[in-house]
Amino acid sequence: MKNLNYITYDAWWDTDITVLDSLKSRFNLTVHVINGAGEKKYNSKFCKDIKIIEYNQHFKTWNLQRIRESCSIFFSIYNKCKTDDYVFYILGSDILFKLLFLLFFSSRRVIISSHNYIEHCDVRGGFNDHIKKLYYKKFKKFHFFSKQQSLLFSKDYPNKSTFFSSMPPKDYGILPKRENCDKVSFLFFGFIREYKRLDLFIKAANIISRTYDNVEFYIAGACENWAYYDKMIKSQSIKLNIGFINNEDIPKIFSNTDYLVLPYDDSTQSGPALIALNYCKPIIASNLQVFEDIIHDGENGYIFTKGDLTSLIRVMSNCLKLSQSDYQYLVRNQLIYKERMLSNGSLGQKLCDFLNA
């Protein structure tokens, strides 16, 4: 088997864990993980029989000591994999590391993997975005995590080689017994950023809770400007878990959930959606293409008009009127969709096919 060095970041753990098994069965795999200075997500106990080398960052991005640290991590990785067959690098946020990779690695045996070709609207046009364009010019082989992003890239760079593999459902363990069964629960989950429109979710919750008693709303995730959202909350039906969510806590959160709500203004993929798919929870989402690709309105979830509070309230209110059999219809269809996704082929197989083409 060929040797493959998989270079990634702690922030991508929940995606990496879904693809590493398929890679290790087809390559002599070494995983290089760069852990950020904050909370650590990567956990090697979930990666059986995989060689994992971790590199810990201790300083924030703009700390001067970070420069020496990033250089040390880069050259340690570079010296370990500069003679191996392939390097699969998932673009991250460490600017200096990315610049060093751009300078020192040749394009011959490198596959650049990017979660987003078109960046989210709140960071589009930033410095990191410009660095990525240098990657797109220099390197020859690219991987994306969605068909949509791969097609957009190929349109702009028709002479480059590219392939995509859809991210599979994200499994964090068995669901525990549900704690609250007498109310319908709507969940907003994940790191809170402006484009995800938590404000819309809160406004809908405030209004719906005035009319219905059998409902609860959960907000779970870290936020850098929580005070902005906190002052919007007017209903006691809104329950909070603001902060870093440990992986082992995710099954409990989704166990107590009936619907995941994604009121985003922009998205390329959605980790929370893949968790909901894994646990067969119906999804309510805005009418972005990425959500319409996985949600069939009225079959395994519901679509509402992006940015339209009235549309979101209408959909959520209709969910409160569903019978148990109608809800189980959504759950069964979500299970069917999950099984279809799992049968669509692994990153390992698609990478082998791509390299042998």
CSV table of C-alpha atoms in Angstrom, one decimal:
chain,number,residue,atom,x,y,z
A,1,MET,CA,0.0,0.0,0.0
A,2,LYS,CA,1.0,3.6,-0.6
A,3,ASN,CA,2.0,5.8,2.3
A,4,LEU,CA,-0.4,8.7,3.0
A,5,ASN,CA,0.2,11.5,5.4
A,6,TYR,CA,-3.1,13.1,6.5
A,7,ILE,CA,-2.5,16.6,7.9
A,8,THR,CA,-5.4,18.1,9.7
A,9,TYR,CA,-6.5,20.4,12.6
A,10,ASP,CA,-8.2,19.7,15.8
A,11,ALA,CA,-11.2,21.8,14.6
A,12,TRP,CA,-12.0,19.2,11.9
A,13,TRP,CA,-12.1,16.2,14.3
A,14,ASP,CA,-15.8,15.5,13.9
A,15,THR,CA,-15.2,15.1,10.1
A,16,ASP,CA,-11.9,13.3,10.3
A,17,ILE,CA,-13.4,10.6,12.6
A,18,THR,CA,-15.9,9.7,9.9
A,19,VAL,CA,-13.3,9.1,7.1
A,20,LEU,CA,-10.1,7.8,8.8
A,21,ASP,CA,-11.2,4.1,8.9
A,22,SER,CA,-11.8,4.1,5.1
A,23,LEU,CA,-8.3,5.6,4.5
A,24,LYS,CA,-6.4,3.3,6.8
A,25,SER,CA,-7.8,0.3,4.9
A,26,ARG,CA,-6.3,1.5,1.6
A,27,PHE,CA,-3.1,3.4,2.7
A,28,ASN,CA,-0.3,3.2,5.2
A,29,LEU,CA,-1.9,6.1,7.1
A,30,THR,CA,-0.2,8.6,9.4
A,31,VAL,CA,-2.4,11.3,10.8
A,32,HIS,CA,-0.8,14.6,11.8
A,33,VAL,CA,-3.1,16.7,14.1
A,34,ILE,CA,-2.5,20.3,15.0
A,35,ASN,CA,-4.3,21.1,18.2
A,36,GLY,CA,-5.3,24.7,18.8
A,37,ALA,CA,-4.6,26.7,21.9
A,38,GLY,CA,-8.2,26.4,23.2
A,39,GLU,CA,-10.4,23.4,24.0
A,40,LYS,CA,-9.1,20.1,22.5
A,41,LYS,CA,-11.5,18.1,20.4
A,42,TYR,CA,-9.3,15.4,18.9
A,43,ASN,CA,-9.4,12.1,20.8
A,44,SER,CA,-7.3,9.3,19.6
A,45,LYS,CA,-9.3,6.6,21.5
A,46,PHE,CA,-11.9,6.8,18.7
A,47,CYS,CA,-9.2,6.0,16.1
A,48,LYS,CA,-8.3,2.4,16.5
A,49,ASP,CA,-5.1,1.1,14.9
A,50,ILE,CA,-4.2,4.5,13.3
A,51,LYS,CA,-0.9,6.2,13.8
A,52,ILE,CA,-1.7,9.6,15.1
A,53,ILE,CA,0.9,12.3,15.9
A,54,GLU,CA,-0.4,15.4,17.7
A,55,TYR,CA,1.2,18.8,17.8
A,56,ASN,CA,0.0,21.2,20.5
A,57,GLN,CA,-0.2,25.0,20.0
A,58,HIS,CA,0.0,27.0,23.2
A,59,PHE,CA,-0.4,30.6,21.9
A,60,LYS,CA,-3.2,32.5,20.3
A,61,THR,CA,-2.9,33.5,16.6
A,62,TRP,CA,-1.4,37.0,17.0
A,63,ASN,CA,1.0,36.1,19.9
A,64,LEU,CA,4.6,36.6,18.7
A,65,GLN,CA,5.6,33.3,20.3
A,66,ARG,CA,3.1,31.6,17.9
A,67,ILE,CA,5.5,32.3,15.0
A,68,ARG,CA,8.2,30.1,16.4
A,69,GLU,CA,5.7,27.5,17.4
A,70,SER,CA,4.1,27.3,14.0
A,71,CYS,CA,7.5,27.0,12.3
A,72,SER,CA,8.5,24.2,14.7
A,73,ILE,CA,5.3,22.3,14.0
A,74,PHE,CA,5.5,22.8,10.3
A,75,PHE,CA,9.1,21.6,9.9
A,76,SER,CA,8.5,18.6,12.2
A,77,ILE,CA,5.6,17.5,9.9
A,78,TYR,CA,7.5,18.3,6.7
A,79,ASN,CA,10.5,16.2,7.7
A,80,LYS,CA,8.3,13.3,8.6
A,81,CYS,CA,6.4,13.2,5.3
A,82,LYS,CA,8.6,14.9,2.6
A,83,THR,CA,9.6,11.6,1.1
A,84,ASP,CA,6.3,9.7,1.4
A,85,ASP,CA,4.0,8.9,-1.5
A,86,TYR,CA,1.1,11.3,-0.8
A,87,VAL,CA,0.2,14.2,1.4
A,88,PHE,CA,-3.4,15.0,2.1
A,89,TYR,CA,-3.6,18.5,3.7
A,90,ILE,CA,-6.9,19.9,5.0
A,91,LEU,CA,-6.6,23.6,4.8
A,92,GLY,CA,-6.9,25.2,8.3
A,93,SER,CA,-6.7,28.6,9.9
A,94,ASP,CA,-3.0,28.8,10.9
A,95,ILE,CA,-1.8,31.5,8.5
A,96,LEU,CA,1.9,30.9,9.0
A,97,PHE,CA,1.7,27.1,8.6
A,98,LYS,CA,-0.3,27.6,5.4
A,99,LEU,CA,2.3,29.9,4.0
A,100,LEU,CA,5.1,27.5,4.9
A,101,PHE,CA,3.3,24.6,3.3
A,102,LEU,CA,2.7,26.7,0.2
A,103,LEU,CA,6.4,27.5,-0.1
A,104,PHE,CA,8.0,24.1,0.8
A,105,PHE,CA,5.7,21.4,-0.6
A,106,SER,CA,5.8,20.6,-4.3
A,107,SER,CA,2.5,20.0,-6.1
A,108,ARG,CA,3.5,16.6,-7.4
A,109,ARG,CA,2.2,14.4,-4.6
A,110,VAL,CA,0.0,16.8,-2.6
A,111,ILE,CA,-3.8,16.7,-2.5
A,112,ILE,CA,-5.3,19.9,-1.0
A,113,SER,CA,-8.6,19.3,0.8
A,114,SER,CA,-10.9,22.3,1.5
A,115,HIS,CA,-14.2,22.3,3.3
A,116,ASN,CA,-15.2,25.5,1.6
A,117,TYR,CA,-14.2,26.7,-1.9
A,118,ILE,CA,-16.6,29.6,-1.5
A,119,GLU,CA,-16.1,30.9,2.0
A,120,HIS,CA,-18.8,31.7,4.5
A,121,CYS,CA,-20.1,35.2,4.0
A,122,ASP,CA,-18.7,36.5,7.3
A,123,VAL,CA,-15.1,35.7,6.3
A,124,ARG,CA,-15.3,36.0,2.5
A,125,GLY,CA,-12.6,38.2,1.1
A,126,GLY,CA,-10.4,38.0,4.2
A,127,PHE,CA,-6.6,37.3,4.3
A,128,ASN,CA,-7.2,33.6,4.6
A,129,ASP,CA,-9.4,33.7,1.6
A,130,HIS,CA,-6.5,35.3,-0.4
A,131,ILE,CA,-4.0,32.6,0.7
A,132,LYS,CA,-6.4,29.9,-0.4
A,133,LYS,CA,-6.4,31.4,-3.9
A,134,LEU,CA,-2.6,30.9,-4.0
A,135,TYR,CA,-3.1,27.3,-3.2
A,136,TYR,CA,-5.6,27.0,-6.0
A,137,LYS,CA,-3.1,28.4,-8.4
A,138,LYS,CA,-0.1,26.4,-7.3
A,139,PHE,CA,-1.4,22.9,-6.6
A,140,LYS,CA,-2.9,20.5,-9.1
A,141,LYS,CA,-5.0,18.0,-7.1
A,142,PHE,CA,-8.0,19.1,-4.9
A,143,HIS,CA,-10.6,17.4,-2.8
A,144,PHE,CA,-13.9,19.0,-1.5
A,145,PHE,CA,-16.6,17.7,0.9
A,146,SER,CA,-19.5,18.4,-1.4
A,147,LYS,CA,-20.5,18.1,-5.0
A,148,GLN,CA,-21.6,21.8,-5.1
A,149,GLN,CA,-18.2,23.1,-3.9
A,150,SER,CA,-16.3,20.8,-6.3
A,151,LEU,CA,-18.4,22.0,-9.3
A,152,LEU,CA,-17.9,25.7,-8.4
A,153,PHE,CA,-14.1,25.1,-8.2
A,154,SER,CA,-14.0,23.2,-11.5
A,155,LYS,CA,-15.8,26.1,-13.2
A,156,ASP,CA,-13.1,28.5,-12.1
A,157,TYR,CA,-10.2,26.1,-12.5
A,158,PRO,CA,-11.1,23.8,-15.4
A,159,ASN,CA,-7.5,22.5,-15.8
A,160,LYS,CA,-7.2,21.3,-12.2
A,161,SER,CA,-7.9,17.7,-11.0
A,162,THR,CA,-10.6,17.5,-8.4
A,163,PHE,CA,-13.0,15.1,-6.7
A,164,PHE,CA,-15.4,15.2,-3.8
A,165,SER,CA,-16.7,12.9,-1.1
A,166,SER,CA,-19.8,13.8,0.8
A,167,MET,CA,-19.4,13.8,4.5
A,168,PRO,CA,-21.2,10.9,6.1
A,169,PRO,CA,-23.5,11.1,9.2
A,170,LYS,CA,-21.6,12.0,12.4
A,171,ASP,CA,-22.0,9.4,15.1
A,172,TYR,CA,-21.0,10.4,18.7
A,173,GLY,CA,-22.4,7.3,20.4
A,174,ILE,CA,-25.6,5.7,21.5
A,175,LEU,CA,-28.5,8.0,22.4
A,176,PRO,CA,-29.3,7.8,26.1
A,177,LYS,CA,-32.9,7.7,27.4
A,178,ARG,CA,-34.8,10.9,26.8
A,179,GLU,CA,-35.4,13.0,29.8
A,180,ASN,CA,-38.4,15.1,28.7
A,181,CYS,CA,-41.1,13.5,26.6
A,182,ASP,CA,-44.1,15.7,27.2
A,183,LYS,CA,-42.9,18.7,25.1
A,184,VAL,CA,-41.8,19.2,21.5
A,185,SER,CA,-38.2,20.4,21.4
A,186,PHE,CA,-36.4,22.5,18.8
A,187,LEU,CA,-32.6,22.6,18.9
A,188,PHE,CA,-30.1,25.2,17.6
A,189,PHE,CA,-26.7,23.5,17.9
A,190,GLY,CA,-23.1,24.3,17.1
A,191,PHE,CA,-20.6,27.2,17.2
A,192,ILE,CA,-22.6,30.4,16.9
A,193,ARG,CA,-21.7,32.7,14.1
A,194,GLU,CA,-23.7,35.6,12.6
A,195,TYR,CA,-24.6,33.9,9.3
A,196,LYS,CA,-26.3,31.0,11.2
A,197,ARG,CA,-29.0,33.5,12.3
A,198,LEU,CA,-29.6,32.4,15.9
A,199,ASP,CA,-31.4,35.8,16.2
A,200,LEU,CA,-34.1,34.4,13.9
A,201,PHE,CA,-34.4,31.2,16.1
A,202,ILE,CA,-34.7,33.3,19.3
A,203,LYS,CA,-37.4,35.6,17.8
A,204,ALA,CA,-39.4,32.6,16.6
A,205,ALA,CA,-39.1,31.0,20.0
A,206,ASN,CA,-40.3,34.1,21.8
A,207,ILE,CA,-43.4,34.3,19.6
A,208,ILE,CA,-44.3,30.6,19.5
A,209,SER,CA,-44.0,30.2,23.2
A,210,ARG,CA,-46.7,32.8,23.8
A,211,THR,CA,-49.2,30.5,22.0
A,212,TYR,CA,-48.1,27.0,22.8
A,213,ASP,CA,-47.3,25.4,26.2
A,214,ASN,CA,-46.0,22.1,24.8
A,215,VAL,CA,-42.7,23.4,23.5
A,216,GLU,CA,-39.1,24.0,24.5
A,217,PHE,CA,-36.2,25.5,22.6
A,218,TYR,CA,-32.6,24.6,23.2
A,219,ILE,CA,-29.5,26.6,22.3
A,220,ALA,CA,-26.2,24.7,22.6
A,221,GLY,CA,-22.8,25.9,21.5
A,222,ALA,CA,-20.0,28.3,22.0
A,223,CYS,CA,-20.3,32.0,21.2
A,224,GLU,CA,-17.9,34.8,21.2
A,225,ASN,CA,-20.5,37.6,21.6
A,226,TRP,CA,-23.3,35.9,23.7
A,227,ALA,CA,-24.4,39.2,25.3
A,228,TYR,CA,-25.8,40.2,21.9
A,229,TYR,CA,-28.1,37.2,21.7
A,230,ASP,CA,-28.8,37.0,25.5
A,231,LYS,CA,-30.7,40.3,25.6
A,232,MET,CA,-33.1,39.0,22.8
A,233,ILE,CA,-34.4,36.1,25.0
A,234,LYS,CA,-37.9,36.8,26.4
A,235,SER,CA,-39.2,33.3,26.9
A,236,GLN,CA,-38.6,30.9,29.8
A,237,SER,CA,-39.1,28.1,27.3
A,238,ILE,CA,-35.6,28.8,25.9
A,239,LYS,CA,-33.0,26.6,27.6
A,240,LEU,CA,-29.3,27.4,27.3
A,241,ASN,CA,-26.0,25.5,27.1
A,242,ILE,CA,-23.6,28.2,26.0
A,243,GLY,CA,-20.0,27.1,25.8
A,244,PHE,CA,-17.8,24.4,24.3
A,245,ILE,CA,-19.8,21.2,23.9
A,246,ASN,CA,-17.8,18.0,24.7
A,247,ASN,CA,-18.2,15.2,22.2
A,248,GLU,CA,-19.6,12.8,24.9
A,249,ASP,CA,-22.4,15.3,25.7
A,250,ILE,CA,-23.7,15.4,22.1
A,251,PRO,CA,-25.8,12.2,22.2
A,252,LYS,CA,-27.7,13.5,25.3
A,253,ILE,CA,-28.4,16.8,23.6
A,254,PHE,CA,-29.9,15.1,20.5
A,255,SER,CA,-31.7,12.6,22.6
A,256,ASN,CA,-33.8,15.4,24.1
A,257,THR,CA,-34.4,16.9,20.7
A,258,ASP,CA,-37.3,16.5,18.2
A,259,TYR,CA,-36.1,18.9,15.5
A,260,LEU,CA,-32.8,20.5,14.6
A,261,VAL,CA,-33.3,24.0,13.3
A,262,LEU,CA,-30.8,25.6,10.8
A,263,PRO,CA,-32.0,29.1,10.0
A,264,TYR,CA,-28.7,29.9,8.2
A,265,ASP,CA,-28.2,32.7,5.6
A,266,ASP,CA,-25.2,30.8,4.2
A,267,SER,CA,-23.7,27.3,4.3
A,268,THR,CA,-21.5,24.9,2.3
A,269,GLN,CA,-21.9,21.9,4.6
A,270,SER,CA,-23.4,21.5,8.1
A,271,GLY,CA,-21.9,19.4,10.9
A,272,PRO,CA,-25.1,19.7,13.0
A,273,ALA,CA,-27.2,18.5,10.1
A,274,LEU,CA,-25.0,15.4,9.8
A,275,ILE,CA,-25.4,14.7,13.5
A,276,ALA,CA,-29.2,15.0,13.2
A,277,LEU,CA,-29.1,12.6,10.2
A,278,ASN,CA,-27.2,10.1,12.2
A,279,TYR,CA,-29.7,10.2,15.0
A,280,CYS,CA,-32.7,10.3,12.6
A,281,LYS,CA,-33.9,13.7,13.8
A,282,PRO,CA,-35.9,15.7,11.3
A,283,ILE,CA,-34.4,19.0,10.3
A,284,ILE,CA,-36.0,22.4,9.7
A,285,ALA,CA,-33.7,24.6,7.5
A,286,SER,CA,-33.6,27.6,5.3
A,287,ASN,CA,-33.9,27.1,1.5
A,288,LEU,CA,-30.2,27.0,0.7
A,289,GLN,CA,-29.1,24.5,-1.9
A,290,VAL,CA,-26.9,22.5,0.6
A,291,PHE,CA,-30.0,21.9,2.8
A,292,GLU,CA,-32.4,21.2,-0.1
A,293,ASP,CA,-30.0,18.5,-1.2
A,294,ILE,CA,-30.5,16.6,2.0
A,295,ILE,CA,-34.0,17.7,3.1
A,296,HIS,CA,-37.1,16.7,1.2
A,297,ASP,CA,-39.8,19.1,2.4
A,298,GLY,CA,-42.5,17.2,4.3
A,299,GLU,CA,-40.6,13.9,4.0
A,300,ASN,CA,-37.6,14.0,6.4
A,301,GLY,CA,-37.9,17.7,7.5
A,302,TYR,CA,-39.1,21.0,6.4
A,303,ILE,CA,-37.7,24.0,4.4
A,304,PHE,CA,-38.6,27.6,5.1
A,305,THR,CA,-37.7,30.8,3.2
A,306,LYS,CA,-34.3,32.1,4.2
A,307,GLY,CA,-34.3,35.1,6.5
A,308,ASP,CA,-38.2,35.1,6.7
A,309,LEU,CA,-39.3,35.0,10.4
A,310,THR,CA,-42.9,34.4,9.4
A,311,SER,CA,-42.0,31.4,7.3
A,312,LEU,CA,-39.9,29.9,10.1
A,313,ILE,CA,-42.7,30.4,12.7
A,314,ARG,CA,-45.3,28.8,10.3
A,315,VAL,CA,-43.1,25.7,9.8
A,316,MET,CA,-42.3,25.3,13.5
A,317,SER,CA,-45.9,25.9,14.5
A,318,ASN,CA,-47.1,23.2,12.1
A,319,CYS,CA,-44.6,20.8,13.7
A,320,LEU,CA,-46.3,21.3,17.0
A,321,LYS,CA,-49.6,20.1,15.5
A,322,LEU,CA,-48.2,16.9,14.0
A,323,SER,CA,-49.5,13.6,15.4
A,324,GLN,CA,-47.0,11.0,16.7
A,325,SER,CA,-47.5,8.9,13.6
A,326,ASP,CA,-46.8,11.9,11.4
A,327,TYR,CA,-43.6,12.6,13.3
A,328,GLN,CA,-42.5,9.0,13.1
A,329,TYR,CA,-43.0,9.2,9.3
A,330,LEU,CA,-40.3,11.9,9.2
A,331,VAL,CA,-38.0,9.8,11.4
A,332,ARG,CA,-38.3,6.7,9.2
A,333,ASN,CA,-37.6,8.7,6.1
A,334,GLN,CA,-34.5,10.3,7.8
A,335,LEU,CA,-33.3,6.7,8.5
A,336,ILE,CA,-33.7,5.8,4.9
A,337,TYR,CA,-31.8,8.9,3.8
A,338,LYS,CA,-29.0,8.1,6.3
A,339,GLU,CA,-28.6,4.5,5.0
A,340,ARG,CA,-28.4,5.9,1.4
A,341,MET,CA,-25.7,8.3,2.4
A,342,LEU,CA,-23.7,5.5,4.1
A,343,SER,CA,-23.8,3.5,0.9
A,344,ASN,CA,-22.5,6.3,-1.4
A,345,GLY,CA,-18.8,5.4,-1.1
A,346,SER,CA,-16.0,6.3,1.3
A,347,LEU,CA,-13.2,9.0,1.0
A,348,GLY,CA,-10.7,6.2,1.0
A,349,GLN,CA,-12.1,4.5,-2.1
A,350,LYS,CA,-12.7,7.8,-3.9
A,351,LEU,CA,-9.2,8.9,-3.2
A,352,CYS,CA,-7.7,5.7,-4.5
A,353,ASP,CA,-9.9,6.0,-7.7
A,354,PHE,CA,-8.8,9.6,-8.1
A,355,LEU,CA,-5.1,8.8,-7.7
A,356,ASN,CA,-5.2,5.9,-10.1
A,357,ALA,CA,-7.3,7.7,-12.8
